[in-house]
């Protein structure tokens, strides 16, 4: 029994699928204490969009630390925060014509979601928040109440209330239009749903199984919410920061949410940081009404500012869109040539392979790990193999990972055939 199994709580999760002890990492590669190297197709669930320990962020971070740059300020003003806010406005918001105020909540995604939900309820004076089937928004009670997964919900131990789940696009099959359902519920006084404060949505449901909303669906959702005076919250914690190509995942749809949550890859370096964007007129917070000790983690502001250099031109965005085409066609080719019943879907550099046989994804993930590739599963049964490489991954590494997936799938399928015979 290792020290983790001996002393770390049973709640530990990912280490069960990837039981190596990691010691260093660079770019798309991780190394364990035995000297084994692993190609990372997981990227910290979307924290490491720019890869592990990017030089470009490490250098300013190290300079900041060696120069005794202030590390902690609660939410007092700091030079590091000032620089981040200025650059975020100039590089991200202004060129996109977006007018948002910035709130720094505690440094986790779930804290950003809690802030967004509180704010929407405060602004509207309403309690209900509409969420979608298979949504994932975090583990604290408010965020958990808008999360679909029943196993995670049960962990709350108390009722999770003041929410109403409606079907995400495609949840009821291609024939049923889930937004018409939502609209009917909103318009009919007999529907049983009281006027909601907000609708919270992921443009691509990542944990929920890589379910991709179309631009048309998102545009209609924006229309429906606007028409009914409901705030639209886009949770871009996992698929923002370039994961789908553009900085924000909603840019391709041309919509402007009322509130946006960001975290995961925001600091660019894996340092904890979260952000809530709100239309200025929604900023009805009283001073300190939502606070938290770690809202001023200056090293994260330093790397987050440096990460914005990737957004000074369209190089990264263009490369993600090119890689996307390659990943999609490779995966499609793989399932066709191996004759396995599966659906491939994704956007940018988040892709899912949903196998008809729900056992397959976990087996393929395990076979990949044996071959030095770290790749997760998603979806309620873990039935979707989820590709989440760093955006900056070299083409040959991307290809290597795709080859390993294909080889692993064929090994798993061969073992299934042998077992059946
Ligand atoms: C990861 C995630 C969260 C929660 O972030 P934490 O930092 O784990 O609290 C919320 N929403 C989405 C879409 C996420 O992917």
PDB file of C-alpha atoms in Angstrom, residues 13-289:
ATOM      1  CA  UNK A  13     -10.335  10.160  -7.928  1.00  0.00           C
ATOM      2  CA  UNK A  14      -8.163  10.558 -11.024  1.00  0.00           C
ATOM      3  CA  UNK A  15      -5.169   8.869  -9.362  1.00  0.00           C
ATOM      4  CA  UNK A  16      -7.168   5.622  -9.454  1.00  0.00           C
ATOM      5  CA  UNK A  17      -7.173   5.653 -13.253  1.00  0.00           C
ATOM      6  CA  UNK A  18      -3.645   6.994 -13.600  1.00  0.00           C
ATOM      7  CA  UNK A  19      -1.745   5.540 -10.625  1.00  0.00           C
ATOM      8  CA  UNK A  20       1.679   7.013 -11.336  1.00  0.00           C
ATOM      9  CA  UNK A  21       3.506   9.450  -9.054  1.00  0.00           C
ATOM     10  CA  UNK A  22       4.253  12.433 -11.251  1.00  0.00           C
ATOM     11  CA  UNK A  23       7.273  14.556 -10.662  1.00  0.00           C
ATOM     12  CA  UNK A  24       7.813  16.902 -13.586  1.00  0.00           C
ATOM     13  CA  UNK A  25       6.193  18.004 -16.795  1.00  0.00           C
ATOM     14  CA  UNK A  26       6.882  20.101 -19.845  1.00  0.00           C
ATOM     15  CA  UNK A  27       4.599  21.008 -22.708  1.00  0.00           C
ATOM     16  CA  UNK A  28       2.396  18.016 -23.482  1.00  0.00           C
ATOM     17  CA  UNK A  29       4.516  15.513 -21.539  1.00  0.00           C
ATOM     18  CA  UNK A  30       4.516  14.397 -17.916  1.00  0.00           C
ATOM     19  CA  UNK A  31       7.189  12.337 -16.165  1.00  0.00           C
ATOM     20  CA  UNK A  32       6.761  10.097 -13.134  1.00  0.00           C
ATOM     21  CA  UNK A  33       9.194   9.195 -10.374  1.00  0.00           C
ATOM     22  CA  UNK A  34      10.204   6.036 -12.276  1.00  0.00           C
ATOM     23  CA  UNK A  35      11.250   8.137 -15.223  1.00  0.00           C
ATOM     24  CA  UNK A  36       8.291   6.996 -17.391  1.00  0.00           C
ATOM     25  CA  UNK A  37       6.952   9.636 -19.764  1.00  0.00           C
ATOM     26  CA  UNK A  38       3.284  10.155 -20.519  1.00  0.00           C
ATOM     27  CA  UNK A  39       1.679  12.171 -23.264  1.00  0.00           C
ATOM     28  CA  UNK A  40      -1.013  14.327 -21.717  1.00  0.00           C
ATOM     29  CA  UNK A  41      -4.382  14.259 -23.485  1.00  0.00           C
ATOM     30  CA  UNK A  42      -6.137  15.414 -20.330  1.00  0.00           C
ATOM     31  CA  UNK A  43      -4.459  18.775 -19.670  1.00  0.00           C
ATOM     32  CA  UNK A  44      -5.687  19.032 -16.101  1.00  0.00           C
ATOM     33  CA  UNK A  45      -9.316  18.863 -17.301  1.00  0.00           C
ATOM     34  CA  UNK A  46      -8.727  22.053 -19.230  1.00  0.00           C
ATOM     35  CA  UNK A  47      -6.358  23.857 -16.850  1.00  0.00           C
ATOM     36  CA  UNK A  48      -3.315  23.420 -19.074  1.00  0.00           C
ATOM     37  CA  UNK A  49      -4.463  24.793 -22.424  1.00  0.00           C
ATOM     38  CA  UNK A  50      -0.973  26.195 -22.961  1.00  0.00           C
ATOM     39  CA  UNK A  51       0.763  23.001 -21.816  1.00  0.00           C
ATOM     40  CA  UNK A  52       2.794  22.295 -18.694  1.00  0.00           C
ATOM     41  CA  UNK A  53       5.200  24.922 -17.395  1.00  0.00           C
ATOM     42  CA  UNK A  54       5.275  27.158 -20.485  1.00  0.00           C
ATOM     43  CA  UNK A  55       8.533  29.163 -20.510  1.00  0.00           C
ATOM     44  CA  UNK A  56       6.667  32.201 -21.615  1.00  0.00           C
ATOM     45  CA  UNK A  57       4.812  32.327 -18.274  1.00  0.00           C
ATOM     46  CA  UNK A  58       7.442  30.699 -16.115  1.00  0.00           C
ATOM     47  CA  UNK A  59       9.994  33.435 -16.739  1.00  0.00           C
ATOM     48  CA  UNK A  60       7.836  36.363 -15.536  1.00  0.00           C
ATOM     49  CA  UNK A  61       6.595  34.212 -12.638  1.00  0.00           C
ATOM     50  CA  UNK A  62      10.115  33.389 -11.474  1.00  0.00           C
ATOM     51  CA  UNK A  63      11.212  37.008 -11.854  1.00  0.00           C
ATOM     52  CA  UNK A  64       8.194  38.087  -9.807  1.00  0.00           C
ATOM     53  CA  UNK A  65       8.944  35.606  -7.023  1.00  0.00           C
ATOM     54  CA  UNK A  66      12.682  36.363  -6.905  1.00  0.00           C
ATOM     55  CA  UNK A  67      11.933  40.080  -6.809  1.00  0.00           C
ATOM     56  CA  UNK A  68       9.681  39.635  -3.763  1.00  0.00           C
ATOM     57  CA  UNK A  69       6.623  40.649  -5.741  1.00  0.00           C
ATOM     58  CA  UNK A  70       3.710  40.562  -3.347  1.00  0.00           C
ATOM     59  CA  UNK A  71       2.063  37.119  -3.228  1.00  0.00           C
ATOM     60  CA  UNK A  72      -1.063  37.724  -1.221  1.00  0.00           C
ATOM     61  CA  UNK A  73      -3.213  40.829  -0.831  1.00  0.00           C
ATOM     62  CA  UNK A  74      -6.735  39.498  -0.122  1.00  0.00           C
ATOM     63  CA  UNK A  75      -8.523  41.780  -2.580  1.00  0.00           C
ATOM     64  CA  UNK A  76      -6.411  44.863  -1.995  1.00  0.00           C
ATOM     65  CA  UNK A  77      -5.052  46.496  -5.121  1.00  0.00           C
ATOM     66  CA  UNK A  78      -1.815  45.105  -6.489  1.00  0.00           C
ATOM     67  CA  UNK A  79       0.362  45.942  -9.441  1.00  0.00           C
ATOM     68  CA  UNK A  80      -0.060  42.388 -10.711  1.00  0.00           C
ATOM     69  CA  UNK A  81      -3.841  42.647 -10.626  1.00  0.00           C
ATOM     70  CA  UNK A  82      -3.775  46.080 -12.238  1.00  0.00           C
ATOM     71  CA  UNK A  83      -1.754  44.721 -15.112  1.00  0.00           C
ATOM     72  CA  UNK A  84      -4.038  41.744 -15.568  1.00  0.00           C
ATOM     73  CA  UNK A  85      -7.206  43.864 -15.600  1.00  0.00           C
ATOM     74  CA  UNK A  86      -5.690  46.311 -18.086  1.00  0.00           C
ATOM     75  CA  UNK A  87      -4.473  43.578 -20.430  1.00  0.00           C
ATOM     76  CA  UNK A  88      -7.706  41.590 -20.167  1.00  0.00           C
ATOM     77  CA  UNK A  89      -9.707  44.676 -21.146  1.00  0.00           C
ATOM     78  CA  UNK A  90      -7.327  45.605 -23.970  1.00  0.00           C
ATOM     79  CA  UNK A  91      -6.518  42.204 -25.450  1.00  0.00           C
ATOM     80  CA  UNK A  92      -9.671  40.213 -24.790  1.00  0.00           C
ATOM     81  CA  UNK A  93     -12.725  42.355 -24.115  1.00  0.00           C
ATOM     82  CA  UNK A  94     -12.330  45.532 -26.184  1.00  0.00           C
ATOM     83  CA  UNK A  95     -11.387  43.903 -29.507  1.00  0.00           C
ATOM     84  CA  UNK A  96     -14.465  41.699 -29.131  1.00  0.00           C
ATOM     85  CA  UNK A  97     -16.715  44.632 -28.351  1.00  0.00           C
ATOM     86  CA  UNK A  98     -17.487  43.175 -24.920  1.00  0.00           C
ATOM     87  CA  UNK A  99     -18.294  45.448 -21.999  1.00  0.00           C
ATOM     88  CA  UNK A 100     -17.937  43.555 -18.741  1.00  0.00           C
ATOM     89  CA  UNK A 101     -16.892  44.323 -15.184  1.00  0.00           C
ATOM     90  CA  UNK A 102     -14.608  41.805 -13.494  1.00  0.00           C
ATOM     91  CA  UNK A 103     -15.161  40.062 -10.183  1.00  0.00           C
ATOM     92  CA  UNK A 104     -12.414  37.910  -8.720  1.00  0.00           C
ATOM     93  CA  UNK A 105     -14.064  35.340  -6.455  1.00  0.00           C
ATOM     94  CA  UNK A 106     -12.169  32.632  -4.588  1.00  0.00           C
ATOM     95  CA  UNK A 107      -9.798  30.906  -6.990  1.00  0.00           C
ATOM     96  CA  UNK A 108     -11.877  27.884  -8.017  1.00  0.00           C
ATOM     97  CA  UNK A 109     -14.410  27.416 -10.754  1.00  0.00           C
ATOM     98  CA  UNK A 110     -17.175  26.507  -8.363  1.00  0.00           C
ATOM     99  CA  UNK A 111     -16.636  29.785  -6.534  1.00  0.00           C
ATOM    100  CA  UNK A 112     -17.089  31.697  -9.781  1.00  0.00           C
ATOM    101  CA  UNK A 113     -20.334  29.776 -10.381  1.00  0.00           C
ATOM    102  CA  UNK A 114     -21.561  30.505  -6.847  1.00  0.00           C
ATOM    103  CA  UNK A 115     -20.892  34.206  -7.435  1.00  0.00           C
ATOM    104  CA  UNK A 116     -22.710  34.164 -10.751  1.00  0.00           C
ATOM    105  CA  UNK A 117     -25.757  32.425  -9.266  1.00  0.00           C
ATOM    106  CA  UNK A 118     -25.910  34.751  -6.259  1.00  0.00           C
ATOM    107  CA  UNK A 119     -25.576  37.785  -8.473  1.00  0.00           C
ATOM    108  CA  UNK A 120     -28.296  36.641 -10.884  1.00  0.00           C
ATOM    109  CA  UNK A 121     -30.652  36.011  -7.964  1.00  0.00           C
ATOM    110  CA  UNK A 122     -29.832  39.339  -6.383  1.00  0.00           C
ATOM    111  CA  UNK A 123     -30.283  41.302  -9.615  1.00  0.00           C
ATOM    112  CA  UNK A 124     -33.627  39.731 -10.490  1.00  0.00           C
ATOM    113  CA  UNK A 125     -35.022  39.040  -7.032  1.00  0.00           C
ATOM    114  CA  UNK A 126     -35.966  35.555  -8.280  1.00  0.00           C
ATOM    115  CA  UNK A 127     -34.814  32.199  -6.933  1.00  0.00           C
ATOM    116  CA  UNK A 128     -35.021  29.619  -9.694  1.00  0.00           C
ATOM    117  CA  UNK A 129     -32.094  28.984 -12.004  1.00  0.00           C
ATOM    118  CA  UNK A 130     -32.613  26.856 -15.085  1.00  0.00           C
ATOM    119  CA  UNK A 131     -29.839  24.389 -15.866  1.00  0.00           C
ATOM    120  CA  UNK A 132     -29.453  21.682 -18.490  1.00  0.00           C
ATOM    121  CA  UNK A 133     -29.393  17.928 -18.330  1.00  0.00           C
ATOM    122  CA  UNK A 134     -25.845  16.568 -17.903  1.00  0.00           C
ATOM    123  CA  UNK A 135     -24.541  19.984 -16.867  1.00  0.00           C
ATOM    124  CA  UNK A 136     -21.450  20.254 -14.673  1.00  0.00           C
ATOM    125  CA  UNK A 137     -20.858  23.449 -12.736  1.00  0.00           C
ATOM    126  CA  UNK A 138     -18.938  22.465  -9.595  1.00  0.00           C
ATOM    127  CA  UNK A 139     -19.167  20.851  -6.179  1.00  0.00           C
ATOM    128  CA  UNK A 140     -20.319  23.533  -3.715  1.00  0.00           C
ATOM    129  CA  UNK A 141     -24.023  23.487  -2.940  1.00  0.00           C
ATOM    130  CA  UNK A 142     -25.186  26.225  -5.302  1.00  0.00           C
ATOM    131  CA  UNK A 143     -23.142  24.934  -8.221  1.00  0.00           C
ATOM    132  CA  UNK A 144     -24.067  21.352  -7.395  1.00  0.00           C
ATOM    133  CA  UNK A 145     -27.754  22.285  -7.531  1.00  0.00           C
ATOM    134  CA  UNK A 146     -27.308  23.161 -11.226  1.00  0.00           C
ATOM    135  CA  UNK A 147     -25.229  20.026 -11.919  1.00  0.00           C
ATOM    136  CA  UNK A 148     -26.867  16.937 -13.410  1.00  0.00           C
ATOM    137  CA  UNK A 149     -24.860  13.977 -12.122  1.00  0.00           C
ATOM    138  CA  UNK A 150     -26.911  12.177  -9.462  1.00  0.00           C
ATOM    139  CA  UNK A 151     -23.855  10.599  -7.790  1.00  0.00           C
ATOM    140  CA  UNK A 152     -22.289  14.030  -7.246  1.00  0.00           C
ATOM    141  CA  UNK A 153     -25.630  15.527  -6.222  1.00  0.00           C
ATOM    142  CA  UNK A 154     -26.159  12.826  -3.619  1.00  0.00           C
ATOM    143  CA  UNK A 155     -22.880  13.895  -2.003  1.00  0.00           C
ATOM    144  CA  UNK A 156     -24.557  17.120  -0.900  1.00  0.00           C
ATOM    145  CA  UNK A 157     -26.484  15.357   1.849  1.00  0.00           C
ATOM    146  CA  UNK A 158     -29.139  18.092   1.787  1.00  0.00           C
ATOM    147  CA  UNK A 159     -31.821  18.977  -0.765  1.00  0.00           C
ATOM    148  CA  UNK A 160     -30.509  20.883  -3.761  1.00  0.00           C
ATOM    149  CA  UNK A 161     -33.224  23.334  -4.572  1.00  0.00           C
ATOM    150  CA  UNK A 162     -34.312  26.411  -6.495  1.00  0.00           C
ATOM    151  CA  UNK A 163     -33.314  25.002  -9.850  1.00  0.00           C
ATOM    152  CA  UNK A 164     -35.148  23.485 -12.811  1.00  0.00           C
ATOM    153  CA  UNK A 165     -33.388  21.145 -15.224  1.00  0.00           C
ATOM    154  CA  UNK A 166     -34.418  21.206 -18.870  1.00  0.00           C
ATOM    155  CA  UNK A 167     -33.123  19.089 -21.776  1.00  0.00           C
ATOM    156  CA  UNK A 168     -29.857  20.174 -23.414  1.00  0.00           C
ATOM    157  CA  UNK A 169     -29.744  20.236 -27.195  1.00  0.00           C
ATOM    158  CA  UNK A 170     -30.150  16.700 -28.537  1.00  0.00           C
ATOM    159  CA  UNK A 171     -30.997  15.195 -25.132  1.00  0.00           C
ATOM    160  CA  UNK A 172     -34.328  13.926 -26.430  1.00  0.00           C
ATOM    161  CA  UNK A 173     -32.947  12.957 -29.827  1.00  0.00           C
ATOM    162  CA  UNK A 174     -32.599  15.010 -32.959  1.00  0.00           C
ATOM    163  CA  UNK A 175     -36.337  15.230 -33.505  1.00  0.00           C
ATOM    164  CA  UNK A 176     -37.257  16.992 -30.281  1.00  0.00           C
ATOM    165  CA  UNK A 177     -36.527  20.684 -29.970  1.00  0.00           C
ATOM    166  CA  UNK A 178     -35.487  21.270 -26.367  1.00  0.00           C
ATOM    167  CA  UNK A 179     -35.693  25.059 -26.562  1.00  0.00           C
ATOM    168  CA  UNK A 180     -39.308  24.995 -27.682  1.00  0.00           C
ATOM    169  CA  UNK A 181     -39.920  23.006 -24.529  1.00  0.00           C
ATOM    170  CA  UNK A 182     -38.116  25.634 -22.422  1.00  0.00           C
ATOM    171  CA  UNK A 183     -40.013  28.416 -24.124  1.00  0.00           C
ATOM    172  CA  UNK A 184     -43.358  26.747 -23.559  1.00  0.00           C
ATOM    173  CA  UNK A 185     -42.486  26.257 -19.886  1.00  0.00           C
ATOM    174  CA  UNK A 186     -41.628  29.927 -19.548  1.00  0.00           C
ATOM    175  CA  UNK A 187     -44.727  31.168 -21.330  1.00  0.00           C
ATOM    176  CA  UNK A 188     -47.340  28.960 -19.735  1.00  0.00           C
ATOM    177  CA  UNK A 189     -48.452  29.921 -16.223  1.00  0.00           C
ATOM    178  CA  UNK A 190     -49.440  26.326 -15.724  1.00  0.00           C
ATOM    179  CA  UNK A 191     -45.967  24.900 -16.421  1.00  0.00           C
ATOM    180  CA  UNK A 192     -44.917  24.632 -12.788  1.00  0.00           C
ATOM    181  CA  UNK A 193     -41.693  26.580 -13.332  1.00  0.00           C
ATOM    182  CA  UNK A 194     -41.674  30.025 -11.738  1.00  0.00           C
ATOM    183  CA  UNK A 195     -39.963  32.832 -13.625  1.00  0.00           C
ATOM    184  CA  UNK A 196     -36.253  32.048 -13.373  1.00  0.00           C
ATOM    185  CA  UNK A 197     -33.449  34.429 -12.479  1.00  0.00           C
ATOM    186  CA  UNK A 198     -31.076  32.892 -14.981  1.00  0.00           C
ATOM    187  CA  UNK A 199     -30.255  30.080 -17.332  1.00  0.00           C
ATOM    188  CA  UNK A 200     -26.775  28.627 -16.894  1.00  0.00           C
ATOM    189  CA  UNK A 201     -25.223  26.787 -19.819  1.00  0.00           C
ATOM    190  CA  UNK A 202     -21.976  25.252 -21.076  1.00  0.00           C
ATOM    191  CA  UNK A 203     -21.620  25.686 -24.852  1.00  0.00           C
ATOM    192  CA  UNK A 204     -19.895  22.307 -24.849  1.00  0.00           C
ATOM    193  CA  UNK A 205     -20.794  20.110 -21.912  1.00  0.00           C
ATOM    194  CA  UNK A 206     -17.373  18.761 -21.083  1.00  0.00           C
ATOM    195  CA  UNK A 207     -17.791  16.551 -18.015  1.00  0.00           C
ATOM    196  CA  UNK A 208     -21.289  15.697 -19.200  1.00  0.00           C
ATOM    197  CA  UNK A 209     -19.911  13.775 -22.190  1.00  0.00           C
ATOM    198  CA  UNK A 210     -18.700  16.347 -24.746  1.00  0.00           C
ATOM    199  CA  UNK A 211     -22.186  17.425 -25.803  1.00  0.00           C
ATOM    200  CA  UNK A 212     -21.843  20.248 -28.283  1.00  0.00           C
ATOM    201  CA  UNK A 213     -24.497  22.937 -28.623  1.00  0.00           C
ATOM    202  CA  UNK A 214     -24.888  24.312 -32.133  1.00  0.00           C
ATOM    203  CA  UNK A 215     -24.549  28.014 -32.824  1.00  0.00           C
ATOM    204  CA  UNK A 216     -28.223  28.160 -33.806  1.00  0.00           C
ATOM    205  CA  UNK A 217     -29.287  26.626 -30.509  1.00  0.00           C
ATOM    206  CA  UNK A 218     -27.142  29.076 -28.526  1.00  0.00           C
ATOM    207  CA  UNK A 219     -28.502  31.990 -30.544  1.00  0.00           C
ATOM    208  CA  UNK A 220     -32.050  30.889 -29.841  1.00  0.00           C
ATOM    209  CA  UNK A 221     -31.256  30.405 -26.166  1.00  0.00           C
ATOM    210  CA  UNK A 222     -29.994  33.988 -26.107  1.00  0.00           C
ATOM    211  CA  UNK A 223     -33.199  35.169 -27.778  1.00  0.00           C
ATOM    212  CA  UNK A 224     -35.483  33.228 -25.463  1.00  0.00           C
ATOM    213  CA  UNK A 225     -33.705  34.437 -22.329  1.00  0.00           C
ATOM    214  CA  UNK A 226     -33.639  38.038 -23.526  1.00  0.00           C
ATOM    215  CA  UNK A 227     -37.305  37.953 -24.441  1.00  0.00           C
ATOM    216  CA  UNK A 228     -38.232  36.712 -20.977  1.00  0.00           C
ATOM    217  CA  UNK A 229     -35.870  38.969 -19.024  1.00  0.00           C
ATOM    218  CA  UNK A 230     -33.799  36.028 -17.830  1.00  0.00           C
ATOM    219  CA  UNK A 231     -30.054  36.392 -17.371  1.00  0.00           C
ATOM    220  CA  UNK A 232     -27.882  34.122 -19.478  1.00  0.00           C
ATOM    221  CA  UNK A 233     -24.838  32.749 -17.674  1.00  0.00           C
ATOM    222  CA  UNK A 234     -22.255  30.985 -19.836  1.00  0.00           C
ATOM    223  CA  UNK A 235     -19.983  28.761 -17.773  1.00  0.00           C
ATOM    224  CA  UNK A 236     -16.788  28.915 -19.818  1.00  0.00           C
ATOM    225  CA  UNK A 237     -14.609  27.443 -17.101  1.00  0.00           C
ATOM    226  CA  UNK A 238     -13.576  24.384 -19.103  1.00  0.00           C
ATOM    227  CA  UNK A 239     -14.159  25.339 -22.729  1.00  0.00           C
ATOM    228  CA  UNK A 240     -13.147  29.003 -22.557  1.00  0.00           C
ATOM    229  CA  UNK A 241      -9.568  30.328 -22.853  1.00  0.00           C
ATOM    230  CA  UNK A 242      -9.248  29.044 -26.416  1.00  0.00           C
ATOM    231  CA  UNK A 243     -10.388  25.457 -25.983  1.00  0.00           C
ATOM    232  CA  UNK A 244     -12.858  25.772 -28.855  1.00  0.00           C
ATOM    233  CA  UNK A 245     -10.601  28.043 -30.918  1.00  0.00           C
ATOM    234  CA  UNK A 246     -11.782  31.536 -30.005  1.00  0.00           C
ATOM    235  CA  UNK A 247     -10.977  32.887 -26.536  1.00  0.00           C
ATOM    236  CA  UNK A 248     -14.620  32.540 -25.467  1.00  0.00           C
ATOM    237  CA  UNK A 249     -16.542  29.486 -26.580  1.00  0.00           C
ATOM    238  CA  UNK A 250     -19.627  31.612 -27.348  1.00  0.00           C
ATOM    239  CA  UNK A 251     -17.881  33.870 -29.872  1.00  0.00           C
ATOM    240  CA  UNK A 252     -18.584  31.599 -32.846  1.00  0.00           C
ATOM    241  CA  UNK A 253     -22.306  31.846 -32.087  1.00  0.00           C
ATOM    242  CA  UNK A 254     -22.047  35.634 -31.947  1.00  0.00           C
ATOM    243  CA  UNK A 255     -23.941  35.827 -28.670  1.00  0.00           C
ATOM    244  CA  UNK A 256     -23.220  38.027 -25.656  1.00  0.00           C
ATOM    245  CA  UNK A 257     -24.022  36.417 -22.298  1.00  0.00           C
ATOM    246  CA  UNK A 258     -24.995  38.571 -19.326  1.00  0.00           C
ATOM    247  CA  UNK A 259     -22.567  36.780 -17.016  1.00  0.00           C
ATOM    248  CA  UNK A 260     -19.542  34.597 -17.849  1.00  0.00           C
ATOM    249  CA  UNK A 261     -17.500  32.395 -15.538  1.00  0.00           C
ATOM    250  CA  UNK A 262     -13.848  31.560 -16.224  1.00  0.00           C
ATOM    251  CA  UNK A 263     -11.242  29.611 -14.267  1.00  0.00           C
ATOM    252  CA  UNK A 264      -9.198  26.506 -15.212  1.00  0.00           C
ATOM    253  CA  UNK A 265      -6.847  27.842 -17.944  1.00  0.00           C
ATOM    254  CA  UNK A 266      -7.261  31.487 -17.017  1.00  0.00           C
ATOM    255  CA  UNK A 267      -3.951  31.732 -15.144  1.00  0.00           C
ATOM    256  CA  UNK A 268      -2.364  29.805 -17.999  1.00  0.00           C
ATOM    257  CA  UNK A 269       0.063  28.048 -15.712  1.00  0.00           C
ATOM    258  CA  UNK A 270      -2.096  25.879 -13.516  1.00  0.00           C
ATOM    259  CA  UNK A 271      -2.208  28.397 -10.688  1.00  0.00           C
ATOM    260  CA  UNK A 272      -5.666  28.714  -9.113  1.00  0.00           C
ATOM    261  CA  UNK A 273      -7.624  31.704 -10.379  1.00  0.00           C
ATOM    262  CA  UNK A 274     -11.245  32.440 -11.251  1.00  0.00           C
ATOM    263  CA  UNK A 275     -13.152  35.306 -12.753  1.00  0.00           C
ATOM    264  CA  UNK A 276     -16.763  36.367 -13.159  1.00  0.00           C
ATOM    265  CA  UNK A 277     -17.623  38.772 -15.959  1.00  0.00           C
ATOM    266  CA  UNK A 278     -20.850  40.728 -15.694  1.00  0.00           C
ATOM    267  CA  UNK A 279     -22.544  43.384 -17.747  1.00  0.00           C
ATOM    268  CA  UNK A 280     -21.761  46.636 -15.868  1.00  0.00           C
ATOM    269  CA  UNK A 281     -25.405  47.348 -14.983  1.00  0.00           C
ATOM    270  CA  UNK A 282     -25.622  43.965 -13.243  1.00  0.00           C
ATOM    271  CA  UNK A 283     -22.917  44.906 -10.762  1.00  0.00           C
ATOM    272  CA  UNK A 284     -25.244  45.334  -7.794  1.00  0.00           C
ATOM    273  CA  UNK A 285     -22.879  43.771  -5.263  1.00  0.00           C
ATOM    274  CA  UNK A 286     -22.412  45.501  -1.921  1.00  0.00           C
ATOM    275  CA  UNK A 287     -18.749  45.786  -0.883  1.00  0.00           C
ATOM    276  CA  UNK A 288     -17.589  42.444   0.480  1.00  0.00           C
ATOM    277  CA  UNK A 289     -20.965  40.803  -0.034  1.00  0.00           C
TER     278      UNK A 289
END
